[in-house]
Amino acid sequence: MASKGLPQEGTNVILPEVEAPEELPSPPVGSIALQLYDPMGDYAPYDDFSLHLWGTVDKPEGDCSGLISANTSWDDKSITPDQMDEYGPVWYLPVDSTEEGCFNVIFRNGNNDKLIGDDIKVNIASTGDSNSVTFMPGSSTQYASRSQAFEVAGPSSEFKIDTIGAILLDDETLVWQGGNNADMVQIMFSNDGQYKIHESEVDGETQSIVSGMSIVLSSTSLTTAQQEKYPHLASYPAFSIPSLSDGMELSKLIKGSLIAISSNSDATMRSATGIQTAGALDAIFAEEATQLDYGPQYENDEVTLRLWLLRQAA
């Protein structure tokens, strides 16, 4: 691969030894704990995270009226975390009752971007005896604790690709929240979707190593045009794809399997995910496609039907 302009040194990644997170302190009496579990620290730091809340006792909204207070508007970022550790922040929210009622919440980063696409309705009774509830970035699924979130949806010591979290905006740029704080981000590719996993002795310990053909990416910033086209992705970490040699064009690689992998300086894998390729397909093929005729095409007593499939932007 190095002969094709794709050096592979350092692209093997070590599967991590994963530990369950500890729980943050219980909420004070008359409050519930709202936790955001970020297992690999992809969204850190958390100091400027905030909640947008509605559904108070004095101002019921959305059929909810459980909170004692809420922020005043979308631009009000005053409800910041009460505590945090390497796995994420927690907010302690005073409520009218810890046994009934509900409220609505949006988790936001410092740019007021939603960390979970859906607005979330929390039924206070569902927080149980612990008066605590946990969510993970990118998912509206509710968990009773960080431990449960870890067991059900947290990182694994196994290599599995069960999400599609990275996005190719075009044929030169990839955005991915999982690349945040990583020392290396790469696209690993395979014609058949299979990736090599083998065990190796490292410092006297047996470790699982993932290897494959890779394209190492570089950190970059989105252009103004890209930010305007994809405002909901403007704050995502962005990575540039290097120039690819003949025979290794993205137009060919994209027909196989592409995954994004982020790792630390010691080669330990932080995160891995599938890649959305619609933006790259548009960049590579759309101009050529506009020159073609569509619908039934009659030639040499044969009929060919060519269709244009519309899609929504990422």
PDB file of N, CA and C in Angstrom, residues 101-195:
ATOM      1  N   GLY A 101     -45.058  13.375  37.620  1.00  0.00           N
ATOM      2  CA  GLY A 101     -44.759  14.540  36.799  1.00  0.00           C
ATOM      3  C   GLY A 101     -43.779  14.201  35.690  1.00  0.00           C
ATOM      4  N   CYS A 102     -43.473  15.185  34.865  1.00  0.00           N
ATOM      5  CA  CYS A 102     -42.537  14.983  33.770  1.00  0.00           C
ATOM      6  C   CYS A 102     -41.958  16.326  33.348  1.00  0.00           C
ATOM      7  N   PHE A 103     -40.967  16.280  32.504  1.00  0.00           N
ATOM      8  CA  PHE A 103     -40.402  17.496  31.931  1.00  0.00           C
ATOM      9  C   PHE A 103     -39.729  17.141  30.607  1.00  0.00           C
ATOM     10  N   ASN A 104     -39.374  18.163  29.842  1.00  0.00           N
ATOM     11  CA  ASN A 104     -38.726  17.980  28.550  1.00  0.00           C
ATOM     12  C   ASN A 104     -37.326  18.579  28.595  1.00  0.00           C
ATOM     13  N   VAL A 105     -36.405  17.949  27.868  1.00  0.00           N
ATOM     14  CA  VAL A 105     -35.017  18.394  27.930  1.00  0.00           C
ATOM     15  C   VAL A 105     -34.325  18.217  26.585  1.00  0.00           C
ATOM     16  N   ILE A 106     -33.405  19.133  26.305  1.00  0.00           N
ATOM     17  CA  ILE A 106     -32.475  19.020  25.189  1.00  0.00           C
ATOM     18  C   ILE A 106     -31.066  19.196  25.752  1.00  0.00           C
ATOM     19  N   PHE A 107     -30.192  18.228  25.487  1.00  0.00           N
ATOM     20  CA  PHE A 107     -28.782  18.330  25.869  1.00  0.00           C
ATOM     21  C   PHE A 107     -28.044  19.128  24.796  1.00  0.00           C
ATOM     22  N   ARG A 108     -27.196  20.083  25.229  1.00  0.00           N
ATOM     23  CA  ARG A 108     -26.507  20.940  24.261  1.00  0.00           C
ATOM     24  C   ARG A 108     -25.022  21.065  24.605  1.00  0.00           C
ATOM     25  N   ASN A 109     -24.203  21.230  23.560  1.00  0.00           N
ATOM     26  CA  ASN A 109     -22.804  21.549  23.811  1.00  0.00           C
ATOM     27  C   ASN A 109     -22.633  23.062  23.904  1.00  0.00           C
ATOM     28  N   GLY A 110     -21.404  23.529  23.963  1.00  0.00           N
ATOM     29  CA  GLY A 110     -21.168  24.959  24.139  1.00  0.00           C
ATOM     30  C   GLY A 110     -21.627  25.826  22.991  1.00  0.00           C
ATOM     31  N   ASN A 111     -21.821  25.208  21.817  1.00  0.00           N
ATOM     32  CA  ASN A 111     -22.320  25.953  20.654  1.00  0.00           C
ATOM     33  C   ASN A 111     -23.832  25.884  20.524  1.00  0.00           C
ATOM     34  N   ASN A 112     -24.485  25.334  21.540  1.00  0.00           N
ATOM     35  CA  ASN A 112     -25.932  25.119  21.524  1.00  0.00           C
ATOM     36  C   ASN A 112     -26.369  24.087  20.481  1.00  0.00           C
ATOM     37  N   ASP A 113     -25.438  23.226  20.052  1.00  0.00           N
ATOM     38  CA  ASP A 113     -25.805  22.131  19.168  1.00  0.00           C
ATOM     39  C   ASP A 113     -26.428  21.012  20.001  1.00  0.00           C
ATOM     40  N   LYS A 114     -27.452  20.383  19.453  1.00  0.00           N
ATOM     41  CA  LYS A 114     -28.072  19.258  20.139  1.00  0.00           C
ATOM     42  C   LYS A 114     -27.116  18.075  20.186  1.00  0.00           C
ATOM     43  N   LEU A 115     -26.979  17.482  21.352  1.00  0.00           N
ATOM     44  CA  LEU A 115     -26.172  16.280  21.498  1.00  0.00           C
ATOM     45  C   LEU A 115     -26.987  15.025  21.242  1.00  0.00           C
ATOM     46  N   ILE A 116     -28.296  15.156  21.293  1.00  0.00           N
ATOM     47  CA  ILE A 116     -29.240  14.091  20.949  1.00  0.00           C
ATOM     48  C   ILE A 116     -30.271  14.714  20.026  1.00  0.00           C
ATOM     49  N   GLY A 117     -30.497  14.107  18.884  1.00  0.00           N
ATOM     50  CA  GLY A 117     -31.350  14.720  17.872  1.00  0.00           C
ATOM     51  C   GLY A 117     -32.780  14.945  18.324  1.00  0.00           C
ATOM     52  N   ASP A 118     -33.319  14.032  19.116  1.00  0.00           N
ATOM     53  CA  ASP A 118     -34.710  14.124  19.538  1.00  0.00           C
ATOM     54  C   ASP A 118     -34.849  14.952  20.807  1.00  0.00           C
ATOM     55  N   ASP A 119     -35.972  15.676  20.923  1.00  0.00           N
ATOM     56  CA  ASP A 119     -36.339  16.255  22.214  1.00  0.00           C
ATOM     57  C   ASP A 119     -36.745  15.109  23.136  1.00  0.00           C
ATOM     58  N   ILE A 120     -36.347  15.178  24.374  1.00  0.00           N
ATOM     59  CA  ILE A 120     -36.556  14.057  25.291  1.00  0.00           C
ATOM     60  C   ILE A 120     -37.577  14.429  26.356  1.00  0.00           C
ATOM     61  N   LYS A 121     -38.512  13.547  26.569  1.00  0.00           N
ATOM     62  CA  LYS A 121     -39.496  13.698  27.649  1.00  0.00           C
ATOM     63  C   LYS A 121     -39.133  12.707  28.745  1.00  0.00           C
ATOM     64  N   VAL A 122     -38.906  13.215  29.945  1.00  0.00           N
ATOM     65  CA  VAL A 122     -38.536  12.369  31.078  1.00  0.00           C
ATOM     66  C   VAL A 122     -39.725  12.264  32.035  1.00  0.00           C
ATOM     67  N   ASN A 123     -40.232  11.061  32.198  1.00  0.00           N
ATOM     68  CA  ASN A 123     -41.251  10.814  33.208  1.00  0.00           C
ATOM     69  C   ASN A 123     -40.539  10.575  34.540  1.00  0.00           C
ATOM     70  N   ILE A 124     -40.809  11.434  35.496  1.00  0.00           N
ATOM     71  CA  ILE A 124     -40.042  11.408  36.741  1.00  0.00           C
ATOM     72  C   ILE A 124     -40.197  10.076  37.478  1.00  0.00           C
ATOM     73  N   ALA A 125     -41.370   9.469  37.405  1.00  0.00           N
ATOM     74  CA  ALA A 125     -41.574   8.180  38.074  1.00  0.00           C
ATOM     75  C   ALA A 125     -40.627   7.115  37.526  1.00  0.00           C
ATOM     76  N   SER A 126     -40.199   7.264  36.254  1.00  0.00           N
ATOM     77  CA  SER A 126     -39.325   6.255  35.631  1.00  0.00           C
ATOM     78  C   SER A 126     -37.908   6.306  36.166  1.00  0.00           C
ATOM     79  N   THR A 127     -37.570   7.334  36.950  1.00  0.00           N
ATOM     80  CA  THR A 127     -36.215   7.418  37.509  1.00  0.00           C
ATOM     81  C   THR A 127     -36.031   6.482  38.706  1.00  0.00           C
ATOM     82  N   GLY A 128     -37.140   5.911  39.204  1.00  0.00           N
ATOM     83  CA  GLY A 128     -37.061   4.884  40.233  1.00  0.00           C
ATOM     84  C   GLY A 128     -36.554   5.385  41.567  1.00  0.00           C
ATOM     85  N   ASP A 129     -36.143   4.440  42.405  1.00  0.00           N
ATOM     86  CA  ASP A 129     -35.681   4.774  43.756  1.00  0.00           C
ATOM     87  C   ASP A 129     -34.383   5.581  43.741  1.00  0.00           C
ATOM     88  N   SER A 130     -33.599   5.444  42.673  1.00  0.00           N
ATOM     89  CA  SER A 130     -32.332   6.175  42.597  1.00  0.00           C
ATOM     90  C   SER A 130     -32.537   7.631  42.204  1.00  0.00           C
ATOM     91  N   ASN A 131     -33.740   7.952  41.727  1.00  0.00           N
ATOM     92  CA  ASN A 131     -34.027   9.308  41.241  1.00  0.00           C
ATOM     93  C   ASN A 131     -32.960   9.768  40.242  1.00  0.00           C
ATOM     94  N   SER A 132     -32.601   8.859  39.340  1.00  0.00           N
ATOM     95  CA  SER A 132     -31.541   9.143  38.380  1.00  0.00           C
ATOM     96  C   SER A 132     -31.876   8.526  37.038  1.00  0.00           C
ATOM     97  N   VAL A 133     -31.452   9.189  35.972  1.00  0.00           N
ATOM     98  CA  VAL A 133     -31.661   8.684  34.629  1.00  0.00           C
ATOM     99  C   VAL A 133     -30.441   9.071  33.795  1.00  0.00           C
ATOM    100  N   THR A 134     -30.095   8.205  32.845  1.00  0.00           N
ATOM    101  CA  THR A 134     -28.884   8.397  32.046  1.00  0.00           C
ATOM    102  C   THR A 134     -29.203   8.318  30.557  1.00  0.00           C
ATOM    103  N   PHE A 135     -28.546   9.198  29.786  1.00  0.00           N
ATOM    104  CA  PHE A 135     -28.628   9.163  28.330  1.00  0.00           C
ATOM    105  C   PHE A 135     -27.219   9.169  27.763  1.00  0.00           C
ATOM    106  N   MET A 136     -27.114   8.780  26.484  1.00  0.00           N
ATOM    107  CA  MET A 136     -25.836   8.811  25.779  1.00  0.00           C
ATOM    108  C   MET A 136     -25.952   9.723  24.568  1.00  0.00           C
ATOM    109  N   PRO A 137     -24.904  10.461  24.221  1.00  0.00           N
ATOM    110  CA  PRO A 137     -24.958  11.328  23.046  1.00  0.00           C
ATOM    111  C   PRO A 137     -25.387  10.559  21.801  1.00  0.00           C
ATOM    112  N   GLY A 138     -26.289  11.175  21.034  1.00  0.00           N
ATOM    113  CA  GLY A 138     -26.734  10.563  19.796  1.00  0.00           C
ATOM    114  C   GLY A 138     -27.887   9.600  19.927  1.00  0.00           C
ATOM    115  N   SER A 139     -28.373   9.337  21.141  1.00  0.00           N
ATOM    116  CA  SER A 139     -29.441   8.362  21.342  1.00  0.00           C
ATOM    117  C   SER A 139     -30.434   8.865  22.384  1.00  0.00           C
ATOM    118  N   SER A 140     -31.720   8.687  22.108  1.00  0.00           N
ATOM    119  CA  SER A 140     -32.756   9.088  23.057  1.00  0.00           C
ATOM    120  C   SER A 140     -33.152   7.945  23.989  1.00  0.00           C
ATOM    121  N   THR A 141     -32.447   6.824  23.911  1.00  0.00           N
ATOM    122  CA  THR A 141     -32.730   5.696  24.799  1.00  0.00           C
ATOM    123  C   THR A 141     -32.396   6.069  26.239  1.00  0.00           C
ATOM    124  N   GLN A 142     -33.302   5.753  27.144  1.00  0.00           N
ATOM    125  CA  GLN A 142     -33.136   6.092  28.555  1.00  0.00           C
ATOM    126  C   GLN A 142     -32.623   4.880  29.322  1.00  0.00           C
ATOM    127  N   TYR A 143     -31.626   5.107  30.184  1.00  0.00           N
ATOM    128  CA  TYR A 143     -31.059   4.044  31.020  1.00  0.00           C
ATOM    129  C   TYR A 143     -31.200   4.433  32.486  1.00  0.00           C
ATOM    130  N   ALA A 144     -31.267   3.427  33.336  1.00  0.00           N
ATOM    131  CA  ALA A 144     -31.430   3.681  34.760  1.00  0.00           C
ATOM    132  C   ALA A 144     -30.145   4.204  35.386  1.00  0.00           C
ATOM    133  N   SER A 145     -28.998   3.891  34.784  1.00  0.00           N
ATOM    134  CA  SER A 145     -27.714   4.287  35.359  1.00  0.00           C
ATOM    135  C   SER A 145     -26.644   4.258  34.281  1.00  0.00           C
ATOM    136  N   ARG A 146     -25.481   4.794  34.595  1.00  0.00           N
ATOM    137  CA  ARG A 146     -24.363   4.694  33.668  1.00  0.00           C
ATOM    138  C   ARG A 146     -23.922   3.239  33.523  1.00  0.00           C
ATOM    139  N   SER A 147     -24.025   2.471  34.582  1.00  0.00           N
ATOM    140  CA  SER A 147     -23.647   1.061  34.503  1.00  0.00           C
ATOM    141  C   SER A 147     -24.511   0.316  33.500  1.00  0.00           C
ATOM    142  N   GLN A 148     -25.810   0.593  33.527  1.00  0.00           N
ATOM    143  CA  GLN A 148     -26.706  -0.060  32.568  1.00  0.00           C
ATOM    144  C   GLN A 148     -26.408   0.392  31.144  1.00  0.00           C
ATOM    145  N   ALA A 149     -26.144   1.686  30.963  1.00  0.00           N
ATOM    146  CA  ALA A 149     -25.799   2.198  29.637  1.00  0.00           C
ATOM    147  C   ALA A 149     -24.533   1.525  29.119  1.00  0.00           C
ATOM    148  N   PHE A 150     -23.561   1.334  30.012  1.00  0.00           N
ATOM    149  CA  PHE A 150     -22.310   0.655  29.642  1.00  0.00           C
ATOM    150  C   PHE A 150     -22.579  -0.775  29.205  1.00  0.00           C
ATOM    151  N   GLU A 151     -23.391  -1.493  29.961  1.00  0.00           N
ATOM    152  CA  GLU A 151     -23.660  -2.897  29.670  1.00  0.00           C
ATOM    153  C   GLU A 151     -24.425  -3.064  28.365  1.00  0.00           C
ATOM    154  N   VAL A 152     -25.370  -2.167  28.104  1.00  0.00           N
ATOM    155  CA  VAL A 152     -26.248  -2.321  26.944  1.00  0.00           C
ATOM    156  C   VAL A 152     -25.652  -1.705  25.681  1.00  0.00           C
ATOM    157  N   ALA A 153     -25.059  -0.528  25.814  1.00  0.00           N
ATOM    158  CA  ALA A 153     -24.651   0.211  24.615  1.00  0.00           C
ATOM    159  C   ALA A 153     -23.259   0.807  24.691  1.00  0.00           C
ATOM    160  N   GLY A 154     -22.499   0.477  25.721  1.00  0.00           N
ATOM    161  CA  GLY A 154     -21.180   1.062  25.882  1.00  0.00           C
ATOM    162  C   GLY A 154     -20.131   0.402  25.008  1.00  0.00           C
ATOM    163  N   PRO A 155     -18.877   0.852  25.109  1.00  0.00           N
ATOM    164  CA  PRO A 155     -17.801   0.286  24.310  1.00  0.00           C
ATOM    165  C   PRO A 155     -17.526  -1.156  24.692  1.00  0.00           C
ATOM    166  N   SER A 156     -16.942  -1.864  23.760  1.00  0.00           N
ATOM    167  CA  SER A 156     -16.691  -3.287  23.961  1.00  0.00           C
ATOM    168  C   SER A 156     -15.240  -3.616  23.674  1.00  0.00           C
ATOM    169  N   SER A 157     -14.752  -4.690  24.285  1.00  0.00           N
ATOM    170  CA  SER A 157     -13.414  -5.194  23.972  1.00  0.00           C
ATOM    171  C   SER A 157     -13.426  -5.999  22.678  1.00  0.00           C
ATOM    172  N   GLU A 158     -14.604  -6.180  22.081  1.00  0.00           N
ATOM    173  CA  GLU A 158     -14.726  -6.853  20.798  1.00  0.00           C
ATOM    174  C   GLU A 158     -14.748  -5.813  19.682  1.00  0.00           C
ATOM    175  N   PHE A 159     -14.390  -6.248  18.478  1.00  0.00           N
ATOM    176  CA  PHE A 159     -14.417  -5.351  17.323  1.00  0.00           C
ATOM    177  C   PHE A 159     -15.732  -5.575  16.582  1.00  0.00           C
ATOM    178  N   LYS A 160     -16.625  -4.608  16.674  1.00  0.00           N
ATOM    179  CA  LYS A 160     -17.904  -4.718  15.990  1.00  0.00           C
ATOM    180  C   LYS A 160     -18.304  -3.340  15.489  1.00  0.00           C
ATOM    181  N   ILE A 161     -18.888  -3.312  14.313  1.00  0.00           N
ATOM    182  CA  ILE A 161     -19.339  -2.073  13.699  1.00  0.00           C
ATOM    183  C   ILE A 161     -20.857  -2.122  13.643  1.00  0.00           C
ATOM    184  N   ASP A 162     -21.506  -1.472  14.596  1.00  0.00           N
ATOM    185  CA  ASP A 162     -22.967  -1.510  14.658  1.00  0.00           C
ATOM    186  C   ASP A 162     -23.583  -0.120  14.624  1.00  0.00           C
ATOM    187  N   THR A 163     -22.782   0.879  14.248  1.00  0.00           N
ATOM    188  CA  THR A 163     -23.300   2.240  14.072  1.00  0.00           C
ATOM    189  C   THR A 163     -22.752   2.799  12.753  1.00  0.00           C
ATOM    190  N   ILE A 164     -23.390   3.842  12.259  1.00  0.00           N
ATOM    191  CA  ILE A 164     -22.902   4.564  11.076  1.00  0.00           C
ATOM    192  C   ILE A 164     -22.831   6.026  11.474  1.00  0.00           C
ATOM    193  N   GLY A 165     -21.728   6.393  12.138  1.00  0.00           N
ATOM    194  CA  GLY A 165     -21.625   7.710  12.749  1.00  0.00           C
ATOM    195  C   GLY A 165     -20.758   8.712  12.020  1.00  0.00           C
ATOM    196  N   ALA A 166     -19.882   8.243  11.118  1.00  0.00           N
ATOM    197  CA  ALA A 166     -19.017   9.149  10.361  1.00  0.00           C
ATOM    198  C   ALA A 166     -19.691   9.503   9.037  1.00  0.00           C
ATOM    199  N   ILE A 167     -19.421  10.708   8.554  1.00  0.00           N
ATOM    200  CA  ILE A 167     -20.116  11.201   7.361  1.00  0.00           C
ATOM    201  C   ILE A 167     -19.104  11.778   6.377  1.00  0.00           C
ATOM    202  N   LEU A 168     -19.109  11.279   5.158  1.00  0.00           N
ATOM    203  CA  LEU A 168     -18.336  11.882   4.082  1.00  0.00           C
ATOM    204  C   LEU A 168     -19.183  13.000   3.477  1.00  0.00           C
ATOM    205  N   LEU A 169     -18.775  14.241   3.720  1.00  0.00           N
ATOM    206  CA  LEU A 169     -19.522  15.366   3.157  1.00  0.00           C
ATOM    207  C   LEU A 169     -19.326  15.453   1.648  1.00  0.00           C
ATOM    208  N   ASP A 170     -18.146  15.042   1.201  1.00  0.00           N
ATOM    209  CA  ASP A 170     -17.806  15.025  -0.219  1.00  0.00           C
ATOM    210  C   ASP A 170     -16.661  14.032  -0.376  1.00  0.00           C
ATOM    211  N   ASP A 171     -15.897  14.148  -1.450  1.00  0.00           N
ATOM    212  CA  ASP A 171     -14.808  13.194  -1.662  1.00  0.00           C
ATOM    213  C   ASP A 171     -13.495  13.641  -1.025  1.00  0.00           C
ATOM    214  N   GLU A 172     -13.535  14.695  -0.209  1.00  0.00           N
ATOM    215  CA  GLU A 172     -12.324  15.196   0.424  1.00  0.00           C
ATOM    216  C   GLU A 172     -12.437  15.345   1.937  1.00  0.00           C
ATOM    217  N   THR A 173     -13.654  15.310   2.478  1.00  0.00           N
ATOM    218  CA  THR A 173     -13.848  15.655   3.889  1.00  0.00           C
ATOM    219  C   THR A 173     -14.756  14.663   4.599  1.00  0.00           C
ATOM    220  N   LEU A 174     -14.298  14.226   5.772  1.00  0.00           N
ATOM    221  CA  LEU A 174     -15.097  13.374   6.649  1.00  0.00           C
ATOM    222  C   LEU A 174     -15.312  14.096   7.968  1.00  0.00           C
ATOM    223  N   VAL A 175     -16.524  14.042   8.508  1.00  0.00           N
ATOM    224  CA  VAL A 175     -16.797  14.579   9.841  1.00  0.00           C
ATOM    225  C   VAL A 175     -17.251  13.434  10.734  1.00  0.00           C
ATOM    226  N   TRP A 176     -16.813  13.488  11.997  1.00  0.00           N
ATOM    227  CA  TRP A 176     -17.114  12.385  12.917  1.00  0.00           C
ATOM    228  C   TRP A 176     -16.849  12.833  14.339  1.00  0.00           C
ATOM    229  N   GLN A 177     -17.869  12.763  15.166  1.00  0.00           N
ATOM    230  CA  GLN A 177     -17.710  13.139  16.560  1.00  0.00           C
ATOM    231  C   GLN A 177     -16.753  12.191  17.273  1.00  0.00           C
ATOM    232  N   GLY A 178     -16.715  10.939  16.843  1.00  0.00           N
ATOM    233  CA  GLY A 178     -15.840   9.957  17.463  1.00  0.00           C
ATOM    234  C   GLY A 178     -14.365  10.209  17.223  1.00  0.00           C
ATOM    235  N   GLY A 179     -14.045  11.136  16.315  1.00  0.00           N
ATOM    236  CA  GLY A 179     -12.652  11.483  16.084  1.00  0.00           C
ATOM    237  C   GLY A 179     -12.135  12.548  17.022  1.00  0.00           C
ATOM    238  N   ASN A 180     -13.026  13.125  17.815  1.00  0.00           N
ATOM    239  CA  ASN A 180     -12.626  14.174  18.752  1.00  0.00           C
ATOM    240  C   ASN A 180     -11.642  13.627  19.783  1.00  0.00           C
ATOM    241  N   ASN A 181     -10.581  14.386  20.034  1.00  0.00           N
ATOM    242  CA  ASN A 181      -9.559  14.032  21.025  1.00  0.00           C
ATOM    243  C   ASN A 181      -8.717  12.820  20.645  1.00  0.00           C
ATOM    244  N   ALA A 182      -8.855  12.319  19.415  1.00  0.00           N
ATOM    245  CA  ALA A 182      -8.054  11.161  18.992  1.00  0.00           C
ATOM    246  C   ALA A 182      -6.707  11.616  18.443  1.00  0.00           C
ATOM    247  N   ASP A 183      -5.702  10.746  18.569  1.00  0.00           N
ATOM    248  CA  ASP A 183      -4.389  11.039  18.004  1.00  0.00           C
ATOM    249  C   ASP A 183      -4.278  10.600  16.547  1.00  0.00           C
ATOM    250  N   MET A 184      -5.089   9.640  16.140  1.00  0.00           N
ATOM    251  CA  MET A 184      -5.130   9.216  14.742  1.00  0.00           C
ATOM    252  C   MET A 184      -6.560   8.885  14.353  1.00  0.00           C
ATOM    253  N   VAL A 185      -6.944   9.326  13.162  1.00  0.00           N
ATOM    254  CA  VAL A 185      -8.226   8.942  12.571  1.00  0.00           C
ATOM    255  C   VAL A 185      -7.925   8.371  11.193  1.00  0.00           C
ATOM    256  N   GLN A 186      -8.481   7.213  10.905  1.00  0.00           N
ATOM    257  CA  GLN A 186      -8.220   6.561   9.630  1.00  0.00           C
ATOM    258  C   GLN A 186      -9.500   5.967   9.059  1.00  0.00           C
ATOM    259  N   ILE A 187      -9.504   5.811   7.757  1.00  0.00           N
ATOM    260  CA  ILE A 187     -10.538   5.044   7.074  1.00  0.00           C
ATOM    261  C   ILE A 187      -9.924   3.698   6.724  1.00  0.00           C
ATOM    262  N   MET A 188     -10.476   2.636   7.266  1.00  0.00           N
ATOM    263  CA  MET A 188     -10.031   1.297   6.921  1.00  0.00           C
ATOM    264  C   MET A 188     -11.011   0.736   5.899  1.00  0.00           C
ATOM    265  N   PHE A 189     -10.510   0.087   4.870  1.00  0.00           N
ATOM    266  CA  PHE A 189     -11.410  -0.363   3.806  1.00  0.00           C
ATOM    267  C   PHE A 189     -11.153  -1.816   3.455  1.00  0.00           C
ATOM    268  N   SER A 190     -12.198  -2.431   2.942  1.00  0.00           N
ATOM    269  CA  SER A 190     -12.153  -3.854   2.614  1.00  0.00           C
ATOM    270  C   SER A 190     -13.123  -4.122   1.476  1.00  0.00           C
ATOM    271  N   ASN A 191     -12.723  -4.949   0.540  1.00  0.00           N
ATOM    272  CA  ASN A 191     -13.615  -5.285  -0.571  1.00  0.00           C
ATOM    273  C   ASN A 191     -14.783  -6.153  -0.124  1.00  0.00           C
ATOM    274  N   ASP A 192     -14.543  -7.006   0.863  1.00  0.00           N
ATOM    275  CA  ASP A 192     -15.572  -7.968   1.273  1.00  0.00           C
ATOM    276  C   ASP A 192     -16.158  -7.681   2.650  1.00  0.00           C
ATOM    277  N   GLY A 193     -15.758  -6.560   3.268  1.00  0.00           N
ATOM    278  CA  GLY A 193     -16.304  -6.224   4.579  1.00  0.00           C
ATOM    279  C   GLY A 193     -15.652  -6.961   5.730  1.00  0.00           C
ATOM    280  N   GLN A 194     -14.584  -7.691   5.461  1.00  0.00           N
ATOM    281  CA  GLN A 194     -13.893  -8.435   6.501  1.00  0.00           C
ATOM    282  C   GLN A 194     -12.613  -7.699   6.902  1.00  0.00           C
ATOM    283  N   TYR A 195     -12.339  -7.670   8.210  1.00  0.00           N
ATOM    284  CA  TYR A 195     -11.136  -7.019   8.714  1.00  0.00           C
ATOM    285  C   TYR A 195     -10.375  -8.005   9.602  1.00  0.00           C
TER     286      TYR A 195
END
